[in-house]
């Protein structure tokens, strides 16, 4: 996607923006300290599932918005995978027009309340903010994005994007994660009749089954889905494409174009001896029980979860961090991350690692499990781990961990959660003949158009990228909608 | 929402439900299952599709009450609705003409065995059906199963009906008498374990359908994993049927008990709330 700098320039040249810029000298703006997100106290919040971050107040948001210099060439935009008009929405906040700000966000991003919360901003938009060049903390773009969209939702004045008159062309979307939702919204705007098919009993993909309530309240995802419903997108749950019905059956029902956003939901295990012992979970199982099935409210809800005192989570990504913080909230005295590289290499967001530490999570870095040991009932009771050291960089540029011989020791444990990553679920490639697949199980697409090897099927998100991010999945949904539209009208 | 069209109580703890779902009725094959969730607070539980009527657009499930969720299902009546029902899940049974087949079912395992046994009969096999239960009242689907079996036998632990003894005794009797090409077993894990041990001795190919704990049923969580032939398999997508001689039944049995304490808490709360 390329940035339309001309349009941005025109917006920036508007009188009110000029006046706003003049209202405070840049020097003064850069003297303002970056806002601090109000957070619940670590040692209280680690016992409940309420959201950790409380959001900015109107006053805080306006002050933070003043920090943004409304740069003539806003470098921040190039850091955002969907190229949100960042100064555009921030200046509306400074002006006090929060609803207009939310509208600008919605123009490019269907789920701003989600992205404002879970985007790895520190590596994206905020990394490219001019403040970094001045060796100062960047404008808090994510916090402001969250502020504007929360404001809109809370006032109940949610703007529903305009939709063109129906062209009667039926489109099927497989999977209701961020890529599918975005694709559906874009196609709906263009006048297509869009139906989303979702295997589970709730819509949202990882946003509802993976990311915990304390980071992303489910009511926010629900609100976004309601907006799409209002636009005219049809939602069908409990429908597994490839099982409930095959693609051919959908074609027979008149669907002309398809988008696969089925994600990367297959949990990986390490094949360490003892991995199938009782009380060893995959992160997916643990988080699904707690988030989707609300096992944290057991026995009010029927799905159980083991509440344990000593919990080890294997891995260093967002999934692992979410699991360990969940375990802490379910009453663990000792909740620890076991990660084979060092903290610098951890793929999790910095904010999450920081929050985890505040909440009392232990980090055992440069450590790797080599065996799980069970009791007489086959319940895991110990992990045997090995210390690691970092060697030469591997293909990913990260230094490869090497085991240190003779460094093994055991840790007493009640449950283990394996959170080392996921792979694409093979069901779709297996049941749709003619789809090209890489050796990692991801779908092969044309990078420009996101078209698969079958012309009327497009794909994006984790099924194409492996485990990536919400915003990249959304970017794919958007890009795929553009090219699907081109393809379908030229046919 | 999916409507319950008909309900019949088969024994004290077992009921048959006919539920509306056109798509599953049309697309399901023998050996596949569905996941049912009842209401906002419900959990997702797997149940075999015992039968289906594509014309009427209905599927049949047979449920045995063992805990909260199965009891909730057992208590439904014609006209009630089920909020979530997804399927068909799992790999269908590989039905072949192999010669002589023993279909061995224990307890509520008879329900899922029904469509599989029928399919093997229709494929031209000689079908010997053996049903077993602790006691007479727990035998289900006797007439339905008898209808198409070439030979039919009942075993009860206490001898209150059919022959007295364990199902393995019944199977061994047949094996000693004639050439058996394949055994299909379905029932409690412990029963399948002993059947597998027996048929291994005689080197008879044996298929077991596994009933592990599940959450999503789509291959997403790994709750259902078992060790088969030294490798980790997901019952919901790789199974539910496996070569019984390769299944680590001991591991599976223990994983089935993972939530024993929580299940009891939930069930006693449920029974209390019922009153
Ligand atoms: C625990 C966890 C925490 C994360 N934290 C962050 C974070 O903080 N920030 C961030 O940017 N990213 C994060 N990610 C990554 C991010 O969530 C994913 O990259 C993103 O959700 C991928 O979106 P997607 O559209 O590809 O599909 P998914 O969100 O994976 O959704 C796919 C959907 O498709 C459905 N489906 C699959 N197969 C079928 C089928 N055959 N028929 C019908 N439906 C089907 C699935 O049930 C699922 O609902 C996290 C991931 C996890 C697991
Ligand atoms: C592929 C598959 C097909 C199945 N088909 C049927 C069917 O046709 N009819 C039927 O009645 N049941 C069937 N089951 C079993 C059924 O899913 C469980 O009985 C049910 O989930 C128990 O839930 P609950 O809340 O009532 O009991 P819980 O409170 O969860 O458990 C109570 C007791 O049942 C045992 N149990 C728990 N889960 C299972 C399980 N999956 N299998 C066996 N025992 C279990 C527990 O160890 C415990 O002793 C099937 C299971 C699978 C995996
Ligand atoms: S969507 Fe993400 S990357 Fe883009 S501006 Fe918002 S927070 Fe930054
Ligand atoms: S680079 Fe930073 S200061 Fe400049 S427009 Fe973007 S957010 Fe504002
Ligand atoms: S039930 Fe979740 S992977 Fe099988």
mmCIF file of N, CA and C in Angstrom, chain B residues 40-154:
data_model
loop_
_atom_site.group_PDB
_atom_site.id
_atom_site.type_symbol
_atom_site.label_atom_id
_atom_site.label_comp_id
_atom_site.label_asym_id
_atom_site.label_seq_id
_atom_site.Cartn_x
_atom_site.Cartn_y
_atom_site.Cartn_z
ATOM 1 N N UNK B 40 -25.336 -19.851 26.845
ATOM 2 C CA UNK B 40 -24.171 -19.011 27.114
ATOM 3 C C UNK B 40 -23.148 -19.698 28.035
ATOM 4 N N UNK B 41 -23.619 -20.338 29.094
ATOM 5 C CA UNK B 41 -22.650 -20.877 30.060
ATOM 6 C C UNK B 41 -22.208 -22.304 29.731
ATOM 7 N N UNK B 42 -22.787 -22.885 28.688
ATOM 8 C CA UNK B 42 -22.521 -24.290 28.385
ATOM 9 C C UNK B 42 -21.108 -24.555 27.910
ATOM 10 N N UNK B 43 -20.665 -25.817 28.054
ATOM 11 C CA UNK B 43 -19.370 -26.186 27.487
ATOM 12 C C UNK B 43 -19.606 -26.896 26.165
ATOM 13 N N UNK B 44 -18.537 -27.080 25.418
ATOM 14 C CA UNK B 44 -18.653 -27.746 24.117
ATOM 15 C C UNK B 44 -18.399 -29.221 24.337
ATOM 16 N N UNK B 45 -19.383 -30.088 24.014
ATOM 17 C CA UNK B 45 -19.145 -31.521 24.190
ATOM 18 C C UNK B 45 -19.355 -32.277 22.866
ATOM 19 N N UNK B 46 -18.493 -33.283 22.652
ATOM 20 C CA UNK B 46 -18.593 -34.077 21.430
ATOM 21 C C UNK B 46 -19.591 -35.220 21.567
ATOM 22 N N UNK B 47 -20.358 -35.480 20.530
ATOM 23 C CA UNK B 47 -21.299 -36.601 20.505
ATOM 24 C C UNK B 47 -21.347 -37.188 19.101
ATOM 25 N N UNK B 48 -21.354 -38.490 19.050
ATOM 26 C CA UNK B 48 -21.373 -39.158 17.751
ATOM 27 C C UNK B 48 -22.714 -38.980 17.064
ATOM 28 N N UNK B 49 -22.668 -38.854 15.756
ATOM 29 C CA UNK B 49 -23.911 -38.839 14.980
ATOM 30 C C UNK B 49 -24.315 -40.303 14.801
ATOM 31 N N UNK B 50 -25.319 -40.732 15.547
ATOM 32 C CA UNK B 50 -25.685 -42.144 15.534
ATOM 33 C C UNK B 50 -26.421 -42.491 14.246
ATOM 34 N N UNK B 51 -27.148 -41.533 13.722
ATOM 35 C CA UNK B 51 -27.926 -41.787 12.510
ATOM 36 C C UNK B 51 -28.328 -40.439 11.932
ATOM 37 N N UNK B 52 -28.779 -40.448 10.692
ATOM 38 C CA UNK B 52 -29.232 -39.194 10.091
ATOM 39 C C UNK B 52 -30.272 -39.491 9.034
ATOM 40 N N UNK B 53 -31.133 -38.537 8.829
ATOM 41 C CA UNK B 53 -32.153 -38.673 7.798
ATOM 42 C C UNK B 53 -32.051 -37.455 6.873
ATOM 43 N N UNK B 54 -31.346 -37.630 5.757
ATOM 44 C CA UNK B 54 -31.110 -36.482 4.874
ATOM 45 C C UNK B 54 -32.407 -35.883 4.328
ATOM 46 N N UNK B 55 -33.427 -36.736 4.117
ATOM 47 C CA UNK B 55 -34.694 -36.210 3.596
ATOM 48 C C UNK B 55 -35.351 -35.273 4.592
ATOM 49 N N UNK B 56 -35.440 -35.759 5.850
ATOM 50 C CA UNK B 56 -36.091 -34.945 6.870
ATOM 51 C C UNK B 56 -35.170 -33.850 7.397
ATOM 52 N N UNK B 57 -33.869 -33.984 7.104
ATOM 53 C CA UNK B 57 -32.919 -32.990 7.596
ATOM 54 C C UNK B 57 -32.695 -33.094 9.094
ATOM 55 N N UNK B 58 -32.602 -34.321 9.590
ATOM 56 C CA UNK B 58 -32.386 -34.501 11.036
ATOM 57 C C UNK B 58 -31.205 -35.420 11.305
ATOM 58 N N UNK B 59 -30.620 -35.251 12.481
ATOM 59 C CA UNK B 59 -29.597 -36.191 12.931
ATOM 60 C C UNK B 59 -30.037 -36.780 14.265
ATOM 61 N N UNK B 60 -29.511 -37.962 14.553
ATOM 62 C CA UNK B 60 -29.840 -38.621 15.817
ATOM 63 C C UNK B 60 -28.588 -38.686 16.682
ATOM 64 N N UNK B 61 -28.740 -38.322 17.927
ATOM 65 C CA UNK B 61 -27.632 -38.554 18.853
ATOM 66 C C UNK B 61 -28.165 -39.356 20.042
ATOM 67 N N UNK B 62 -27.259 -40.106 20.640
ATOM 68 C CA UNK B 62 -27.651 -40.878 21.811
ATOM 69 C C UNK B 62 -26.726 -40.461 22.929
ATOM 70 N N UNK B 63 -27.318 -40.020 24.003
ATOM 71 C CA UNK B 63 -26.483 -39.451 25.057
ATOM 72 C C UNK B 63 -26.678 -40.199 26.365
ATOM 73 N N UNK B 64 -25.546 -40.386 27.032
ATOM 74 C CA UNK B 64 -25.586 -41.011 28.349
ATOM 75 C C UNK B 64 -25.238 -39.945 29.376
ATOM 76 N N UNK B 65 -26.038 -39.814 30.402
ATOM 77 C CA UNK B 65 -25.703 -38.766 31.367
ATOM 78 C C UNK B 65 -24.614 -39.243 32.312
ATOM 79 N N UNK B 66 -23.526 -38.493 32.300
ATOM 80 C CA UNK B 66 -22.398 -38.808 33.176
ATOM 81 C C UNK B 66 -21.973 -37.591 33.985
ATOM 82 N N UNK B 67 -22.396 -36.421 33.565
ATOM 83 C CA UNK B 67 -21.984 -35.208 34.259
ATOM 84 C C UNK B 67 -22.901 -34.066 33.850
ATOM 85 N N UNK B 68 -22.487 -32.837 34.133
ATOM 86 C CA UNK B 68 -23.344 -31.671 33.927
ATOM 87 C C UNK B 68 -23.877 -31.557 32.490
ATOM 88 N N UNK B 69 -22.972 -31.551 31.534
ATOM 89 C CA UNK B 69 -23.405 -31.248 30.170
ATOM 90 C C UNK B 69 -24.249 -32.363 29.577
ATOM 91 N N UNK B 70 -23.842 -33.596 29.791
ATOM 92 C CA UNK B 70 -24.626 -34.699 29.235
ATOM 93 C C UNK B 70 -25.993 -34.771 29.922
ATOM 94 N N UNK B 71 -26.027 -34.405 31.188
ATOM 95 C CA UNK B 71 -27.308 -34.407 31.906
ATOM 96 C C UNK B 71 -28.244 -33.322 31.350
ATOM 97 N N UNK B 72 -27.660 -32.157 31.065
ATOM 98 C CA UNK B 72 -28.457 -31.074 30.468
ATOM 99 C C UNK B 72 -29.076 -31.545 29.161
ATOM 100 N N UNK B 73 -28.275 -32.236 28.374
ATOM 101 C CA UNK B 73 -28.738 -32.711 27.074
ATOM 102 C C UNK B 73 -29.828 -33.767 27.268
ATOM 103 N N UNK B 74 -29.576 -34.662 28.220
ATOM 104 C CA UNK B 74 -30.541 -35.726 28.527
ATOM 105 C C UNK B 74 -31.892 -35.122 28.919
ATOM 106 N N UNK B 75 -31.856 -33.994 29.573
ATOM 107 C CA UNK B 75 -33.092 -33.372 30.059
ATOM 108 C C UNK B 75 -33.873 -32.590 29.001
ATOM 109 N N UNK B 76 -33.300 -32.443 27.806
ATOM 110 C CA UNK B 76 -34.033 -31.716 26.767
ATOM 111 C C UNK B 76 -35.243 -32.539 26.306
ATOM 112 N N UNK B 77 -36.231 -31.835 25.787
ATOM 113 C CA UNK B 77 -37.425 -32.505 25.268
ATOM 114 C C UNK B 77 -37.745 -31.999 23.874
ATOM 115 N N UNK B 78 -38.617 -32.724 23.195
ATOM 116 C CA UNK B 78 -39.040 -32.290 21.868
ATOM 117 C C UNK B 78 -39.531 -30.853 21.959
ATOM 118 N N UNK B 79 -39.110 -30.027 21.006
ATOM 119 C CA UNK B 79 -39.513 -28.623 21.017
ATOM 120 C C UNK B 79 -38.457 -27.707 21.605
ATOM 121 N N UNK B 80 -37.546 -28.267 22.415
ATOM 122 C CA UNK B 80 -36.458 -27.446 22.965
ATOM 123 C C UNK B 80 -35.437 -27.123 21.866
ATOM 124 N N UNK B 81 -34.613 -26.125 22.154
ATOM 125 C CA UNK B 81 -33.600 -25.726 21.174
ATOM 126 C C UNK B 81 -32.192 -25.846 21.740
ATOM 127 N N UNK B 82 -31.268 -26.166 20.848
ATOM 128 C CA UNK B 82 -29.849 -26.226 21.213
ATOM 129 C C UNK B 82 -29.182 -25.024 20.551
ATOM 130 N N UNK B 83 -28.423 -24.235 21.329
ATOM 131 C CA UNK B 83 -27.922 -22.983 20.761
ATOM 132 C C UNK B 83 -26.809 -23.206 19.740
ATOM 133 N N UNK B 84 -25.928 -24.157 20.003
ATOM 134 C CA UNK B 84 -24.807 -24.353 19.084
ATOM 135 C C UNK B 84 -24.607 -25.825 18.772
ATOM 136 N N UNK B 85 -24.460 -26.090 17.492
ATOM 137 C CA UNK B 85 -24.284 -27.475 17.028
ATOM 138 C C UNK B 85 -23.419 -27.388 15.791
ATOM 139 N N UNK B 86 -22.246 -28.018 15.837
ATOM 140 C CA UNK B 86 -21.359 -27.914 14.681
ATOM 141 C C UNK B 86 -20.844 -29.285 14.259
ATOM 142 N N UNK B 87 -20.743 -29.485 12.955
ATOM 143 C CA UNK B 87 -20.252 -30.752 12.438
ATOM 144 C C UNK B 87 -20.546 -30.852 10.956
ATOM 145 N N UNK B 88 -20.329 -31.988 10.364
ATOM 146 C CA UNK B 88 -19.780 -33.202 10.965
ATOM 147 C C UNK B 88 -18.263 -33.088 11.152
ATOM 148 N N UNK B 89 -17.766 -33.607 12.264
ATOM 149 C CA UNK B 89 -16.351 -33.496 12.593
ATOM 150 C C UNK B 89 -15.682 -34.867 12.555
ATOM 151 N N UNK B 90 -14.372 -34.853 12.432
ATOM 152 C CA UNK B 90 -13.592 -36.088 12.451
ATOM 153 C C UNK B 90 -13.576 -36.781 11.099
ATOM 154 N N UNK B 91 -12.691 -37.755 11.012
ATOM 155 C CA UNK B 91 -12.579 -38.532 9.773
ATOM 156 C C UNK B 91 -13.679 -39.585 9.752
ATOM 157 N N UNK B 92 -14.338 -39.768 8.601
ATOM 158 C CA UNK B 92 -15.315 -40.848 8.511
ATOM 159 C C UNK B 92 -14.624 -42.206 8.615
ATOM 160 N N UNK B 93 -15.389 -43.198 9.004
ATOM 161 C CA UNK B 93 -14.868 -44.566 9.060
ATOM 162 C C UNK B 93 -14.469 -45.029 7.660
ATOM 163 N N UNK B 94 -13.339 -45.731 7.590
ATOM 164 C CA UNK B 94 -12.956 -46.346 6.300
ATOM 165 C C UNK B 94 -13.692 -47.670 6.195
ATOM 166 N N UNK B 95 -14.758 -47.672 5.435
ATOM 167 C CA UNK B 95 -15.568 -48.887 5.341
ATOM 168 C C UNK B 95 -15.068 -49.733 4.175
ATOM 169 N N UNK B 96 -14.724 -50.998 4.474
ATOM 170 C CA UNK B 96 -14.224 -51.886 3.419
ATOM 171 C C UNK B 96 -14.881 -53.250 3.558
ATOM 172 N N UNK B 97 -14.807 -54.021 2.473
ATOM 173 C CA UNK B 97 -15.234 -55.406 2.583
ATOM 174 C C UNK B 97 -14.001 -56.237 2.897
ATOM 175 N N UNK B 98 -13.908 -56.688 4.154
ATOM 176 C CA UNK B 98 -12.716 -57.438 4.559
ATOM 177 C C UNK B 98 -13.036 -58.908 4.835
ATOM 178 N N UNK B 99 -14.298 -59.232 4.957
ATOM 179 C CA UNK B 99 -14.680 -60.614 5.256
ATOM 180 C C UNK B 99 -15.570 -60.669 6.481
ATOM 181 N N UNK B 100 -14.993 -61.119 7.585
ATOM 182 C CA UNK B 100 -15.782 -61.219 8.819
ATOM 183 C C UNK B 100 -15.364 -60.128 9.796
ATOM 184 N N UNK B 101 -16.350 -59.410 10.295
ATOM 185 C CA UNK B 101 -16.062 -58.281 11.184
ATOM 186 C C UNK B 101 -16.816 -58.445 12.497
ATOM 187 N N UNK B 102 -16.113 -58.235 13.600
ATOM 188 C CA UNK B 102 -16.798 -58.185 14.896
ATOM 189 C C UNK B 102 -16.972 -56.711 15.262
ATOM 190 N N UNK B 103 -18.203 -56.322 15.565
ATOM 191 C CA UNK B 103 -18.457 -54.974 16.069
ATOM 192 C C UNK B 103 -18.763 -55.107 17.553
ATOM 193 N N UNK B 104 -17.861 -54.574 18.390
ATOM 194 C CA UNK B 104 -18.007 -54.754 19.833
ATOM 195 C C UNK B 104 -18.277 -53.419 20.499
ATOM 196 N N UNK B 105 -19.415 -53.323 21.177
ATOM 197 C CA UNK B 105 -19.768 -52.050 21.797
ATOM 198 C C UNK B 105 -20.072 -52.208 23.272
ATOM 199 N N UNK B 106 -19.571 -51.293 24.061
ATOM 200 C CA UNK B 106 -19.823 -51.339 25.500
ATOM 201 C C UNK B 106 -20.523 -50.072 25.945
ATOM 202 N N UNK B 107 -21.524 -50.238 26.798
ATOM 203 C CA UNK B 107 -22.227 -49.082 27.368
ATOM 204 C C UNK B 107 -22.773 -48.192 26.266
ATOM 205 N N UNK B 108 -22.542 -46.872 26.409
ATOM 206 C CA UNK B 108 -23.084 -45.939 25.440
ATOM 207 C C UNK B 108 -22.288 -45.961 24.134
ATOM 208 N N UNK B 109 -21.166 -46.680 24.128
ATOM 209 C CA UNK B 109 -20.378 -46.850 22.904
ATOM 210 C C UNK B 109 -21.179 -47.538 21.807
ATOM 211 N N UNK B 110 -22.283 -48.164 22.206
ATOM 212 C CA UNK B 110 -23.131 -48.830 21.223
ATOM 213 C C UNK B 110 -23.749 -47.811 20.261
ATOM 214 N N UNK B 111 -24.028 -46.641 20.752
ATOM 215 C CA UNK B 111 -24.655 -45.625 19.905
ATOM 216 C C UNK B 111 -23.770 -45.257 18.718
ATOM 217 N N UNK B 112 -22.541 -44.837 18.966
ATOM 218 C CA UNK B 112 -21.686 -44.540 17.817
ATOM 219 C C UNK B 112 -21.339 -45.770 16.993
ATOM 220 N N UNK B 113 -21.419 -46.952 17.602
ATOM 221 C CA UNK B 113 -21.097 -48.164 16.863
ATOM 222 C C UNK B 113 -22.169 -48.458 15.806
ATOM 223 N N UNK B 114 -23.386 -48.064 16.103
ATOM 224 C CA UNK B 114 -24.518 -48.394 15.245
ATOM 225 C C UNK B 114 -24.298 -48.017 13.769
ATOM 226 N N UNK B 115 -23.984 -46.752 13.459
ATOM 227 C CA UNK B 115 -23.824 -46.418 12.036
ATOM 228 C C UNK B 115 -22.628 -47.109 11.403
ATOM 229 N N UNK B 116 -21.586 -47.356 12.204
ATOM 230 C CA UNK B 116 -20.378 -47.984 11.656
ATOM 231 C C UNK B 116 -20.667 -49.449 11.321
ATOM 232 N N UNK B 117 -21.308 -50.141 12.266
ATOM 233 C CA UNK B 117 -21.631 -51.557 12.057
ATOM 234 C C UNK B 117 -22.522 -51.700 10.822
ATOM 235 N N UNK B 118 -23.486 -50.818 10.727
ATOM 236 C CA UNK B 118 -24.417 -50.863 9.606
ATOM 237 C C UNK B 118 -23.668 -50.674 8.278
ATOM 238 N N UNK B 119 -22.746 -49.730 8.278
ATOM 239 C CA UNK B 119 -21.983 -49.458 7.061
ATOM 240 C C UNK B 119 -21.146 -50.671 6.666
ATOM 241 N N UNK B 120 -20.556 -51.355 7.649
ATOM 242 C CA UNK B 120 -19.749 -52.540 7.330
ATOM 243 C C UNK B 120 -20.625 -53.671 6.792
ATOM 244 N N UNK B 121 -21.815 -53.789 7.341
ATOM 245 C CA UNK B 121 -22.733 -54.811 6.835
ATOM 246 C C UNK B 121 -23.094 -54.501 5.378
ATOM 247 N N UNK B 122 -23.419 -53.236 5.138
ATOM 248 C CA UNK B 122 -23.819 -52.841 3.790
ATOM 249 C C UNK B 122 -22.691 -53.013 2.780
ATOM 250 N N UNK B 123 -21.450 -52.976 3.270
ATOM 251 C CA UNK B 123 -20.304 -53.153 2.368
ATOM 252 C C UNK B 123 -20.072 -54.625 2.039
ATOM 253 N N UNK B 124 -20.882 -55.500 2.607
ATOM 254 C CA UNK B 124 -20.817 -56.918 2.248
ATOM 255 C C UNK B 124 -20.097 -57.818 3.232
ATOM 256 N N UNK B 125 -19.758 -57.288 4.387
ATOM 257 C CA UNK B 125 -19.064 -58.118 5.377
ATOM 258 C C UNK B 125 -20.036 -59.034 6.117
ATOM 259 N N UNK B 126 -19.488 -60.104 6.668
ATOM 260 C CA UNK B 126 -20.252 -60.872 7.645
ATOM 261 C C UNK B 126 -20.085 -60.141 8.984
ATOM 262 N N UNK B 127 -21.206 -59.776 9.578
ATOM 263 C CA UNK B 127 -21.142 -58.920 10.764
ATOM 264 C C UNK B 127 -21.560 -59.667 12.029
ATOM 265 N N UNK B 128 -20.642 -59.715 12.979
ATOM 266 C CA UNK B 128 -20.961 -60.315 14.275
ATOM 267 C C UNK B 128 -20.957 -59.194 15.305
ATOM 268 N N UNK B 129 -22.117 -58.926 15.879
ATOM 269 C CA UNK B 129 -22.216 -57.805 16.809
ATOM 270 C C UNK B 129 -22.251 -58.316 18.247
ATOM 271 N N UNK B 130 -21.422 -57.728 19.085
ATOM 272 C CA UNK B 130 -21.410 -58.103 20.500
ATOM 273 C C UNK B 130 -21.614 -56.835 21.333
ATOM 274 N N UNK B 131 -22.681 -56.817 22.105
ATOM 275 C CA UNK B 131 -22.925 -55.673 22.985
ATOM 276 C C UNK B 131 -22.674 -56.089 24.424
ATOM 277 N N UNK B 132 -22.156 -55.156 25.204
ATOM 278 C CA UNK B 132 -21.885 -55.494 26.596
ATOM 279 C C UNK B 132 -22.226 -54.329 27.510
ATOM 280 N N UNK B 133 -22.598 -54.671 28.737
ATOM 281 C CA UNK B 133 -22.854 -53.644 29.749
ATOM 282 C C UNK B 133 -22.713 -54.299 31.117
ATOM 283 N N UNK B 134 -22.713 -53.430 32.132
ATOM 284 C CA UNK B 134 -22.598 -53.976 33.475
ATOM 285 C C UNK B 134 -23.797 -54.860 33.794
ATOM 286 N N UNK B 135 -24.998 -54.326 33.411
ATOM 287 C CA UNK B 135 -26.208 -55.047 33.765
ATOM 288 C C UNK B 135 -27.271 -54.834 32.699
ATOM 289 N N UNK B 136 -28.321 -55.626 32.756
ATOM 290 C CA UNK B 136 -29.341 -55.668 31.707
ATOM 291 C C UNK B 136 -29.899 -54.286 31.326
ATOM 292 N N UNK B 137 -30.198 -53.479 32.343
ATOM 293 C CA UNK B 137 -30.850 -52.188 32.085
ATOM 294 C C UNK B 137 -29.996 -51.231 31.265
ATOM 295 N N UNK B 138 -28.714 -51.487 31.213
ATOM 296 C CA UNK B 138 -27.822 -50.552 30.526
ATOM 297 C C UNK B 138 -27.611 -50.911 29.054
ATOM 298 N N UNK B 139 -28.190 -52.011 28.634
ATOM 299 C CA UNK B 139 -28.072 -52.392 27.217
ATOM 300 C C UNK B 139 -28.997 -51.491 26.400
ATOM 301 N N UNK B 140 -28.425 -50.842 25.371
ATOM 302 C CA UNK B 140 -29.264 -49.988 24.524
ATOM 303 C C UNK B 140 -29.220 -50.458 23.078
ATOM 304 N N UNK B 141 -30.191 -50.024 22.298
ATOM 305 C CA UNK B 141 -30.253 -50.257 20.856
ATOM 306 C C UNK B 141 -30.205 -51.734 20.470
ATOM 307 N N UNK B 142 -30.690 -52.587 21.354
ATOM 308 C CA UNK B 142 -30.590 -54.022 21.101
ATOM 309 C C UNK B 142 -31.306 -54.392 19.790
ATOM 310 N N UNK B 143 -32.561 -53.986 19.672
ATOM 311 C CA UNK B 143 -33.333 -54.377 18.482
ATOM 312 C C UNK B 143 -32.766 -53.784 17.205
ATOM 313 N N UNK B 144 -32.370 -52.500 17.294
ATOM 314 C CA UNK B 144 -31.823 -51.841 16.111
ATOM 315 C C UNK B 144 -30.575 -52.564 15.615
ATOM 316 N N UNK B 145 -29.711 -52.954 16.539
ATOM 317 C CA UNK B 145 -28.450 -53.593 16.165
ATOM 318 C C UNK B 145 -28.685 -55.017 15.653
ATOM 319 N N UNK B 146 -29.649 -55.677 16.257
ATOM 320 C CA UNK B 146 -29.947 -57.066 15.912
ATOM 321 C C UNK B 146 -30.408 -57.177 14.449
ATOM 322 N N UNK B 147 -31.135 -56.158 14.052
ATOM 323 C CA UNK B 147 -31.796 -56.168 12.751
ATOM 324 C C UNK B 147 -30.894 -56.525 11.577
ATOM 325 N N UNK B 148 -29.679 -55.998 11.590
ATOM 326 C CA UNK B 148 -28.831 -56.245 10.412
ATOM 327 C C UNK B 148 -27.589 -57.086 10.716
ATOM 328 N N UNK B 149 -27.471 -57.584 11.949
ATOM 329 C CA UNK B 149 -26.295 -58.391 12.268
ATOM 330 C C UNK B 149 -26.497 -59.825 11.783
ATOM 331 N N UNK B 150 -25.403 -60.437 11.306
ATOM 332 C CA UNK B 150 -25.501 -61.846 10.923
ATOM 333 C C UNK B 150 -25.532 -62.707 12.172
ATOM 334 N N UNK B 151 -24.867 -62.209 13.180
ATOM 335 C CA UNK B 151 -24.862 -62.926 14.450
ATOM 336 C C UNK B 151 -24.868 -61.885 15.551
ATOM 337 N N UNK B 152 -25.503 -62.175 16.661
ATOM 338 C CA UNK B 152 -25.698 -61.146 17.682
ATOM 339 C C UNK B 152 -25.520 -61.746 19.074
ATOM 340 N N UNK B 153 -24.816 -61.043 19.916
ATOM 341 C CA UNK B 153 -24.526 -61.593 21.242
ATOM 342 C C UNK B 153 -24.564 -60.465 22.282
ATOM 343 N N UNK B 154 -25.077 -60.813 23.457
ATOM 344 C CA UNK B 154 -25.053 -59.830 24.545
ATOM 345 C C UNK B 154 -24.289 -60.405 25.724
#
